Short mmCIF file of C-alpha atoms in Angstrom, two decimals:
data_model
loop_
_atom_site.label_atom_id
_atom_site.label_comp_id
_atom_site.label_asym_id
_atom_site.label_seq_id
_atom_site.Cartn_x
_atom_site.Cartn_y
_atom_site.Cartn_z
CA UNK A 1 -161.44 -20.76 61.34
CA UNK A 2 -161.40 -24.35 59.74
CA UNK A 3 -159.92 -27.09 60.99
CA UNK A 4 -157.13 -29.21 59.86
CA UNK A 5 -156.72 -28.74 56.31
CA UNK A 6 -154.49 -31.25 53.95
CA UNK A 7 -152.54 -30.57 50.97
CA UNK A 8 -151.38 -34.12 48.73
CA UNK A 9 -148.21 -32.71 46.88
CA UNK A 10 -147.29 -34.59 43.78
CA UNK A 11 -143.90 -34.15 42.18
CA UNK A 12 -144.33 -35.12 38.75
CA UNK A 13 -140.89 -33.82 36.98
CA UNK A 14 -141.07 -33.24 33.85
CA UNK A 15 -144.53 -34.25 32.18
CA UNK A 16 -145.67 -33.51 28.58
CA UNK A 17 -149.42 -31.36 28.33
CA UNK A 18 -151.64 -32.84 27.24
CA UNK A 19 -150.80 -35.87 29.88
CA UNK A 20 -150.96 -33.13 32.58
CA UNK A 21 -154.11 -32.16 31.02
CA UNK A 22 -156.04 -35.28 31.21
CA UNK A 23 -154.87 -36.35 34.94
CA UNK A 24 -156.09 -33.01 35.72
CA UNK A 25 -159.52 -33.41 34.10
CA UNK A 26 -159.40 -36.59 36.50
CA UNK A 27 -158.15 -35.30 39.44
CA UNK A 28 -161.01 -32.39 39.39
CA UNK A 29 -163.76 -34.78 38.65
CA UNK A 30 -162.33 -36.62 41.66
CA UNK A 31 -161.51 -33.52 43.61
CA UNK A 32 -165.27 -32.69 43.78
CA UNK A 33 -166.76 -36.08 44.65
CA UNK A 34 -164.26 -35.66 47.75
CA UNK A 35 -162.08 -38.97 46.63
CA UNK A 36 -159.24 -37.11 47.16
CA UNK A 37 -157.77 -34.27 49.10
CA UNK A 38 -156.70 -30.90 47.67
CA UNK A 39 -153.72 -31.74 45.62
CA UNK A 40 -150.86 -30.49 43.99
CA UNK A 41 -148.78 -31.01 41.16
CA UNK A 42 -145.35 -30.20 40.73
CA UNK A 43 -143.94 -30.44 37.39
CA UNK A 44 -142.16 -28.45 34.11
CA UNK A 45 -143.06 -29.69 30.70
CA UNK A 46 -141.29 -29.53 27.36
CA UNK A 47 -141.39 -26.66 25.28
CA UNK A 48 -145.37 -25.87 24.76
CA UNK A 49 -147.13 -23.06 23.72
CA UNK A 50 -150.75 -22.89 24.91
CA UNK A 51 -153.66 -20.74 24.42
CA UNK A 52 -156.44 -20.17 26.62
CA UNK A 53 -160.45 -20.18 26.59
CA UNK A 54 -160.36 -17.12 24.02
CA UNK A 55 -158.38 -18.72 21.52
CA UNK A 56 -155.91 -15.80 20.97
CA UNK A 57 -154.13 -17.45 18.11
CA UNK A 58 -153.31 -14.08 17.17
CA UNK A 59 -150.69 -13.26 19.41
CA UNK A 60 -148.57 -16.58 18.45
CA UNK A 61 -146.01 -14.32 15.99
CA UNK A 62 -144.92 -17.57 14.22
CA UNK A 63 -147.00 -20.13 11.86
CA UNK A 64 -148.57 -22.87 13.67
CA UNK A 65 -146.43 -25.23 10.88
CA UNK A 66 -143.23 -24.42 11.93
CA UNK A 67 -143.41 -24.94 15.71
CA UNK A 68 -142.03 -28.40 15.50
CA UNK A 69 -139.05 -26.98 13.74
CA UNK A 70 -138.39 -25.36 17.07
CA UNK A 71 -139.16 -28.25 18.87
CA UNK A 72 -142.14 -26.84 20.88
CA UNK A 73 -146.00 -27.97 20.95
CA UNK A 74 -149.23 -25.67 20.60
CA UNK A 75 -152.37 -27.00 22.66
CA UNK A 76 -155.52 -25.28 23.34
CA UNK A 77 -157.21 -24.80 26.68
CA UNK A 78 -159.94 -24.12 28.59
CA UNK A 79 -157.83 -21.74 31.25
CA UNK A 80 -158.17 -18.15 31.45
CA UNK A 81 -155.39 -16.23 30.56
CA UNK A 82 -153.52 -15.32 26.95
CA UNK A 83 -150.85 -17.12 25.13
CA UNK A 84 -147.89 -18.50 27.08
CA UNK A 85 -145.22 -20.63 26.81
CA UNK A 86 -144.12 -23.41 28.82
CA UNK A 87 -140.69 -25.20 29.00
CA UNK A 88 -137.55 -26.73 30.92
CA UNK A 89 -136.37 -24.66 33.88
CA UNK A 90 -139.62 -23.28 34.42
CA UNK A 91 -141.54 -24.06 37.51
CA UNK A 92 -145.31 -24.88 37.47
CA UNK A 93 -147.98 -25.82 39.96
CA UNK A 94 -151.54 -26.98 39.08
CA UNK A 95 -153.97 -27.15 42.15
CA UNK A 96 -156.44 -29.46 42.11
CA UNK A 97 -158.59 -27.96 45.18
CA UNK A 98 -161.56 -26.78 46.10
CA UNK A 99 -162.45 -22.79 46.21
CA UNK A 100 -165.44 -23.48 48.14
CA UNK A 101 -164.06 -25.00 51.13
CA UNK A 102 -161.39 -23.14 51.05
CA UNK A 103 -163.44 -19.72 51.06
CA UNK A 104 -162.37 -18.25 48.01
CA UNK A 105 -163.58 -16.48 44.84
CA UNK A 106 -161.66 -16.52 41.55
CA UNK A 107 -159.90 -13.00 42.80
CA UNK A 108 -158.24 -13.80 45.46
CA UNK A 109 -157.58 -17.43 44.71
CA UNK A 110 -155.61 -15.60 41.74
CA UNK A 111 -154.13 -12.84 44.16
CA UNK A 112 -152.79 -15.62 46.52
CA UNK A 113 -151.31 -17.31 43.18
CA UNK A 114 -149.59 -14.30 43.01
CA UNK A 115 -148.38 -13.95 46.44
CA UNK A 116 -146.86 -17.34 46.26
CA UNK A 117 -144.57 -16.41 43.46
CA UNK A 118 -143.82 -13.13 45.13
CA UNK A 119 -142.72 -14.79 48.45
CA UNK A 120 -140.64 -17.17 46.80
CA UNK A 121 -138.94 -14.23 44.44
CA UNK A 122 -138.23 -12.11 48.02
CA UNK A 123 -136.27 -15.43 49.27
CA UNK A 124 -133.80 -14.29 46.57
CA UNK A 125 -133.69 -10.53 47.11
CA UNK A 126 -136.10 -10.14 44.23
CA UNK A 127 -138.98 -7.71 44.56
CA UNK A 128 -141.48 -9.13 42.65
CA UNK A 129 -145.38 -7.43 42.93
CA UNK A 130 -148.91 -8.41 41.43
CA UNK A 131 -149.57 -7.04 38.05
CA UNK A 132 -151.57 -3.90 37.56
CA UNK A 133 -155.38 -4.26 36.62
CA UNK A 134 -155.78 -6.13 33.68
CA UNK A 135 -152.32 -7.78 34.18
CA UNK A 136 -152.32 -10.57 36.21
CA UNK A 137 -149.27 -12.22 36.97
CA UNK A 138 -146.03 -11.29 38.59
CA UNK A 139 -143.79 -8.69 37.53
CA UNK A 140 -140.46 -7.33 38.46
CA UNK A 141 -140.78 -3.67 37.61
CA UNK A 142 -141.74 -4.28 33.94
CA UNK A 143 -140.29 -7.28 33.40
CA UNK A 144 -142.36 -10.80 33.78
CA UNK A 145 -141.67 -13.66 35.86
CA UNK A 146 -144.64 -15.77 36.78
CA UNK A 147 -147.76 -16.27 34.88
CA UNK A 148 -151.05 -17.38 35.61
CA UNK A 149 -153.58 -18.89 33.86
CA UNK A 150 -156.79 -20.91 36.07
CA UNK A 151 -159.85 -22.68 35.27
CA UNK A 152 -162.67 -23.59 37.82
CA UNK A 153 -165.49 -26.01 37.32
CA UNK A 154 -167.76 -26.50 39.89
CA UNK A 155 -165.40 -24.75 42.01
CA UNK A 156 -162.37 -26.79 41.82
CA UNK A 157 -159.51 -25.34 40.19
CA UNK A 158 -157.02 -26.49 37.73
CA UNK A 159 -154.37 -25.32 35.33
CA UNK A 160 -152.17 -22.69 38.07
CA UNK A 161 -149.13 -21.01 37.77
CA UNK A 162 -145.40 -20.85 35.79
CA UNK A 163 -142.82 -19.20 37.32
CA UNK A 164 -139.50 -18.56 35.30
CA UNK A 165 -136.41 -20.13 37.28
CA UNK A 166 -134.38 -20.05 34.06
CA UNK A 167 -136.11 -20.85 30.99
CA UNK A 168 -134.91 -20.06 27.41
CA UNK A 169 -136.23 -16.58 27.11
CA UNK A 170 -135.78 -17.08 23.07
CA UNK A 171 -139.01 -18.72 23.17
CA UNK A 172 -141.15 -16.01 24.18
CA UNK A 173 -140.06 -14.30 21.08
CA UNK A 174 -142.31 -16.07 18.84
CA UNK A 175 -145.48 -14.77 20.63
CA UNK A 176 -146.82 -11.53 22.45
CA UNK A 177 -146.87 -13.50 26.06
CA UNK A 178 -150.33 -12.65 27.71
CA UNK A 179 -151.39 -10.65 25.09
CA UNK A 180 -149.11 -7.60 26.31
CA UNK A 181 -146.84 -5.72 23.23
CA UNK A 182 -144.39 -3.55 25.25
CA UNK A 183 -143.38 -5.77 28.43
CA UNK A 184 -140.60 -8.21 28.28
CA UNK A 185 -140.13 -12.15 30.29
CA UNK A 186 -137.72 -12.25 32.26
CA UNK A 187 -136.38 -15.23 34.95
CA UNK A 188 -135.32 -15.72 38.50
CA UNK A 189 -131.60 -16.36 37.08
CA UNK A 190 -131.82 -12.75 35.38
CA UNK A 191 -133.20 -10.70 38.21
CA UNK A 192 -131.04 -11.94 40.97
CA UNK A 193 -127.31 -12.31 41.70
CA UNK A 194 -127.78 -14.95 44.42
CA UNK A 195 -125.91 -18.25 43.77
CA UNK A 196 -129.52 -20.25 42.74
CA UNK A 197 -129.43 -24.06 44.49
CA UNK A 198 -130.64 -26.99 42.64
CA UNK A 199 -134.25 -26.45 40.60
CA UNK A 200 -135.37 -29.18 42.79
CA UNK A 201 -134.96 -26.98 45.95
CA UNK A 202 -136.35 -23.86 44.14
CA UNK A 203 -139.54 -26.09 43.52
CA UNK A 204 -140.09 -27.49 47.17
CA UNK A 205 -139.91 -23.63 48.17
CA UNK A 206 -142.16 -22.67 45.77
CA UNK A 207 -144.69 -25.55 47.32
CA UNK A 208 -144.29 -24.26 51.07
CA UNK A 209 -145.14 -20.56 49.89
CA UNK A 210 -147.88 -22.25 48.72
CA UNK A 211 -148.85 -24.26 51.12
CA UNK A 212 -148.35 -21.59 54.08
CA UNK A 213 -149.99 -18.77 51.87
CA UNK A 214 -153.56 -21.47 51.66
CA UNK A 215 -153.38 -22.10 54.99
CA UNK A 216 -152.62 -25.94 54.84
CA UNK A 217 -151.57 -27.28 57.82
CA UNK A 218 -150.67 -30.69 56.94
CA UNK A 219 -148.77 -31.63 53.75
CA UNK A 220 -148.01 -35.07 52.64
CA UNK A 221 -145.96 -36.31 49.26
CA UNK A 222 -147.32 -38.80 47.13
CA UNK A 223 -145.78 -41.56 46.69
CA UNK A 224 -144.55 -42.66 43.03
CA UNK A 225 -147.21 -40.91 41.31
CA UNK A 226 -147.91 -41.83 38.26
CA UNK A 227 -149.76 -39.94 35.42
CA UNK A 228 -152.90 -42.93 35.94
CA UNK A 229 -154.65 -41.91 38.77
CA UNK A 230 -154.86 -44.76 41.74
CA UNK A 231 -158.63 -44.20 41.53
CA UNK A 232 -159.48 -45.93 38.10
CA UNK A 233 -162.67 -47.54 37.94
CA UNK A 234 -163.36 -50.77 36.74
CA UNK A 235 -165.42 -49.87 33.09
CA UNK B 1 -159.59 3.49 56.14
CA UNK B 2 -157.64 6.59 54.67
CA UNK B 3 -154.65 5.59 56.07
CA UNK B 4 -154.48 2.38 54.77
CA UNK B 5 -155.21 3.92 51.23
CA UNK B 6 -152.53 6.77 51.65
CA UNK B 7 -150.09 3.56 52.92
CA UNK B 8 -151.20 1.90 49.51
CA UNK B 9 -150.13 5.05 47.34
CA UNK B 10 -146.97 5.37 49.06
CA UNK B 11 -146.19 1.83 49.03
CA UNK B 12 -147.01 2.16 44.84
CA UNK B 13 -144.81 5.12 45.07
CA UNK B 14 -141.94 3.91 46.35
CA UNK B 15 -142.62 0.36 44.76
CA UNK B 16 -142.51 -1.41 47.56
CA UNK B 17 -144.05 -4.77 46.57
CA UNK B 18 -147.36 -5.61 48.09
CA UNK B 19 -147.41 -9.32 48.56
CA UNK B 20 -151.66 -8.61 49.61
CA UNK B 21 -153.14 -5.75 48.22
CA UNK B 22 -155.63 -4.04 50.80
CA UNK B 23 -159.12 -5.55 49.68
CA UNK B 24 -162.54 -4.37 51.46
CA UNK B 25 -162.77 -7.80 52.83
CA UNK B 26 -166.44 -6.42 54.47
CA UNK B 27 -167.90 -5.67 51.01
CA UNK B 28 -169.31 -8.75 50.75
CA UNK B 29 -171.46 -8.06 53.61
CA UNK B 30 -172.98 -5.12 50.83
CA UNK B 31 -173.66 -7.81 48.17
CA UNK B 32 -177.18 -6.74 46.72
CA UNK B 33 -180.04 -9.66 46.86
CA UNK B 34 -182.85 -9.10 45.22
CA UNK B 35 -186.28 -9.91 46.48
CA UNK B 36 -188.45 -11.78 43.57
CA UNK B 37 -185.62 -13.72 42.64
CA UNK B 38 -184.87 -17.14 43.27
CA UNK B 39 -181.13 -18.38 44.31
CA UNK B 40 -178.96 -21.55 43.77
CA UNK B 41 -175.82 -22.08 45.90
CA UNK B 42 -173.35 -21.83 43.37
CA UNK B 43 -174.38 -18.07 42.91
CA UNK B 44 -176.95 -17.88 40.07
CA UNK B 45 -180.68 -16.34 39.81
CA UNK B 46 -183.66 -16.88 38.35
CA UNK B 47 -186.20 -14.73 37.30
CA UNK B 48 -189.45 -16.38 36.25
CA UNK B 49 -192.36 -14.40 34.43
CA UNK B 50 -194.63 -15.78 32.94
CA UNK B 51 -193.43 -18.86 30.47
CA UNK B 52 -189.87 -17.34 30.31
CA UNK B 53 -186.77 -17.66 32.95
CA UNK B 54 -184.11 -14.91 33.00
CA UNK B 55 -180.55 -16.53 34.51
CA UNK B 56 -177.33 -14.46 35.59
CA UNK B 57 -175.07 -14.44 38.17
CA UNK B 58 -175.34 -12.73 41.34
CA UNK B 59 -173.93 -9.90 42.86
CA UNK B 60 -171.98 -11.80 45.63
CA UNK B 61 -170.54 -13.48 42.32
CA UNK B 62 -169.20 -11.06 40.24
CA UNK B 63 -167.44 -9.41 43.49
CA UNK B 64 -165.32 -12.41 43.91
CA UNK B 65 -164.84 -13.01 40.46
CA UNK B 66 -163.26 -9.88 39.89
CA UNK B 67 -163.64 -8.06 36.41
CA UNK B 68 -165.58 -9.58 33.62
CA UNK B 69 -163.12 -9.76 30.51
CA UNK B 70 -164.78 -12.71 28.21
CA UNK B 71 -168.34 -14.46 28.39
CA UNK B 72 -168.53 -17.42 26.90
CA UNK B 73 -172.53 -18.45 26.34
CA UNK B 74 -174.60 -21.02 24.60
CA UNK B 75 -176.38 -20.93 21.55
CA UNK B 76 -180.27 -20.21 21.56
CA UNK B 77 -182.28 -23.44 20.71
CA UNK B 78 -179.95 -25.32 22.76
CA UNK B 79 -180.98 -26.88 26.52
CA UNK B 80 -179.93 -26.30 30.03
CA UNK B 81 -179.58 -28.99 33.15
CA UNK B 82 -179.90 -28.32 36.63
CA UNK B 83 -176.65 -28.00 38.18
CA UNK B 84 -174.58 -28.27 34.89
CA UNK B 85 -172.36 -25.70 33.35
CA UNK B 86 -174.15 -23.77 30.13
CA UNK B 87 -171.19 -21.21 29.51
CA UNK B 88 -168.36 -19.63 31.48
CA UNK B 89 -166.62 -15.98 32.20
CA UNK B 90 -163.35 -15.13 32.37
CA UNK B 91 -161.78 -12.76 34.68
CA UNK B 92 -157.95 -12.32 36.27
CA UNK B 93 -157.02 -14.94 34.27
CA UNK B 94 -159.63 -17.49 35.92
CA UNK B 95 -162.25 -18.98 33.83
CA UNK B 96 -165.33 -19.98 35.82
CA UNK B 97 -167.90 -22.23 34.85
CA UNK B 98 -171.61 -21.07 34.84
CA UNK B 99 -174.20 -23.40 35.96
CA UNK B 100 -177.75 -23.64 34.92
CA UNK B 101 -180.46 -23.71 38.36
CA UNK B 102 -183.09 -24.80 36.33
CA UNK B 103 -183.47 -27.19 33.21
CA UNK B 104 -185.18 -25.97 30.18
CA UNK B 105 -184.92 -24.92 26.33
CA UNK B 106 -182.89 -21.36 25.87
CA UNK B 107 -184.80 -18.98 24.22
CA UNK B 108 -182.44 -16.25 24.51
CA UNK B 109 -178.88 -15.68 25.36
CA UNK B 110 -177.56 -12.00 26.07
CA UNK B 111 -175.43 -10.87 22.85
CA UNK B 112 -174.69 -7.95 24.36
CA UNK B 113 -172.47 -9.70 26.79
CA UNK B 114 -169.70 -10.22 23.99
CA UNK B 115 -169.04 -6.70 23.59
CA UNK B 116 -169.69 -5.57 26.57
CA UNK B 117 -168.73 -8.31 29.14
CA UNK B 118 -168.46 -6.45 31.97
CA UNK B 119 -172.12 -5.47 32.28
CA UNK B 120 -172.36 -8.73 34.93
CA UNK B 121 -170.15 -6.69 37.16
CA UNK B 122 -171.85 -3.25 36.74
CA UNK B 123 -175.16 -4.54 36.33
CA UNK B 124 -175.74 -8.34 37.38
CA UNK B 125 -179.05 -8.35 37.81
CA UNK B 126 -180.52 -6.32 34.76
CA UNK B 127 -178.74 -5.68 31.32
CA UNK B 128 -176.15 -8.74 32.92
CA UNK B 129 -178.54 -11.45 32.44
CA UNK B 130 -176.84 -14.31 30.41
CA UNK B 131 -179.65 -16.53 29.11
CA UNK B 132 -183.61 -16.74 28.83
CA UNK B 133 -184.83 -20.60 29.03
CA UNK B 134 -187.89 -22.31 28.97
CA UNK B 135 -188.33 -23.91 32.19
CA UNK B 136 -188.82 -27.84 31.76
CA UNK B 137 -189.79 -28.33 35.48
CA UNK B 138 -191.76 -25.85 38.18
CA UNK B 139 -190.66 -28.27 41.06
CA UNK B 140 -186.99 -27.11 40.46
CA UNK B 141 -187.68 -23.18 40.23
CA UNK B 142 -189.37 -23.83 43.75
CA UNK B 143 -186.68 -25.94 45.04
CA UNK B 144 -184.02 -22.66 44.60
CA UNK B 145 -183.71 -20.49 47.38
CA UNK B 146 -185.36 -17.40 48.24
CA UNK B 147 -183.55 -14.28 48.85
CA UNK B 148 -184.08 -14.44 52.52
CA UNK B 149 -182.68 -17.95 52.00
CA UNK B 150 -179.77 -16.59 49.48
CA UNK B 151 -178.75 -13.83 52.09
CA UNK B 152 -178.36 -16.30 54.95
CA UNK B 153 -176.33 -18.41 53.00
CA UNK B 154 -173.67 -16.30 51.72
CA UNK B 155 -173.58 -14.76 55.96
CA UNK B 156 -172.90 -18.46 56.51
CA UNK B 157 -170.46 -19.63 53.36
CA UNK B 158 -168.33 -15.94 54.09
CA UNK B 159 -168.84 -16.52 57.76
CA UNK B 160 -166.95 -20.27 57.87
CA UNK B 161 -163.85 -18.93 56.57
#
């Protein structure tokens, strides 16, 4: 068994991708020179499409040109995973920690991913279960509500999760989320009849299935943080 | 054993959500380790004949990776540094970084791999080999670990947690 284990929580609100991108690519070159503890952030971002490592441009059903008209981004990424889209009223963690302490391979880092958005769903009355082979994510019968999509470098991870609160399901129309043809997106808001509290509770719960699910024994909030990381160096 | 697979049907039949699905946590203690190669501790091996090194991932690797969907390799003609990623693989949605042991000049990469990705799960030793290089340095082949050495340390790494 390890010993005390620490978890640095940073809620971000609402932070746009490419920003989230580079104070990841930060945090994880921090991350494994041990500057800083695991960490997680806490955030939603505006409405972004994103592709991963394999450049699946194929499944984005509308032309790259008209995406502004819609009001959404496209960014490319070195995750794993199929299209997706991000937006308002969708939850998302990133972990910035590292496998190797931790004791974990890509598989079940993924499968307790998973587990955390299927512990959160059950708080609801929603029965929520892992994808079938091939389909990772979360799924409520055949209907999607948390995605995944990770990268791991040296075996710190980055990129995470989305889970679907209530976004605007309109926008998954314009791709083939994950790759899949015949499944549909779906949301907390759709799946359960529970009176939903404020987003902001939704997202501390989703943090302590988290956090209880990876064994951390100790979690602290950051203070103000900010999208520069406190551990610039002088160039 | 059975019963916890006939629990697992049920549970699939009735669709009871599984928040862990039952995992052999002991195979790991059956990850293969060849003798003749040499190890690094991020879960790579080298095989060196003659002028030429052979690099892949291990066994203990591709069981916690999961399934092999996408490999993602250099081109030949290019170089490798020890300790630095050269390509990655995707699998369960994770893409993990592949890290050279040994510094050199690739020769070789493994085409094959594109169409046929999951060949480092099935086979990680033999038609799962990623790249051929040119080793640069003979001090850093002998600094990798042995497969006695390999063995002990995944007993140790899955032991700790």
């Amino acid at each position: 068994m390890r010993g005390p284990v620490k978890l640095e929580v940073w809620k971000m609100g609402f932070v746009n991708y490419l920003d989230a991108l580079k104070l990841q690519e930060k945090l994880v070159s921090d991350r494994k020179l041990c500057r800083i503890p695991d960490t997680l952030l806490s955030l939603q971002h505006p409405p972004t499409y994103t592709l991963g490592k394999r450049r699946t441009d194929h499944n984005l059903l509308i032309p790259a040109s008209e995406l502004k008209s819609i009001g959404a981004e496209l960014h490319y990424t070195q995750r794993g995973g199929d299209i997706t889209f991000h937006g308002p009223h969708q939850a998302i963690l990133y972990p910035i920690i590292s496998l190797r302490e931790i004791g974990l391979g890509a598989r079940n880092y993924v499968e307790k991913l998973e587990s955390t958005m299927i512990e959160l769903s059950s708080l609801y009355g929603v029965k929520a279960c892992a994808g079938q082979k091939g389909e990772t994510g979360v799924w409520v019968g055949e209907r999607k509500i948390g995605a995944i999509g990770v990268r791991i470098s040296h075996g710190i991870t980055s990129h995470g999760l989305a889970f679907n609160i209530d976004p605007d399901l309109k926008y998954f129309k314009h791709i083939v989320p994950c790759g899949i043809t015949d499944k549909e997106v779906t949301s907390l808001r759709r799946e359960t009849s529970t009176v939903l509290p404020t987003e902001e509770v939704i997202h501390e719960q989703l943090i302590s299935c988290f956090a209880r699910l990876f064994g951390y024994n100790t979690v602290v909030w950051k203070e103000n943080p900010s999208l520069s990381s406190d551990h610039e160096e002088i160039e | 054993m059975a019963l916890r697979m006939w629990a697992s049907s049920t549970a699939n039949a009735l669709k009871i959500s599984c928040a862990s699905k039952p995992h052999l946590s002991f195979s790991r203690c059956f990850s293969t380790v060849l003798d003749g190669l040499k190890y690094a501790e991020s879960h790579e091996w080298v095989k060196h004949e003659g002028s030429v090194a052979t690099i892949g991932i291990t066994d203990h690797a591709q069981d916690h990776l999961g399934e092999v969907v996408f490999v993602e390799l250099p081109e030949p003609g290019g170089s490798v540094s020890k300790g630095k990623g050269f390509g990655a693989v995707e699998s369960v949605k994770a893409t993990s970084d592949v890290n050279s042991p040994i510094s050199g000049e690739i020769v070789e990469v493994n085409s094959k791999l594109s169409e046929a990705p999951g060949m480092i799960n099935s086979s990680p030793y033999e038609e799962g080999w990623m790249i051929k290089v040119k080793p640069s340095s003979s001090s850093e082949l002998e600094s990798l670990m042995s497969s006695k050495e390999y063995t002990e340390f995944c007993e140790e790494e899955d032991a700790s947690h």
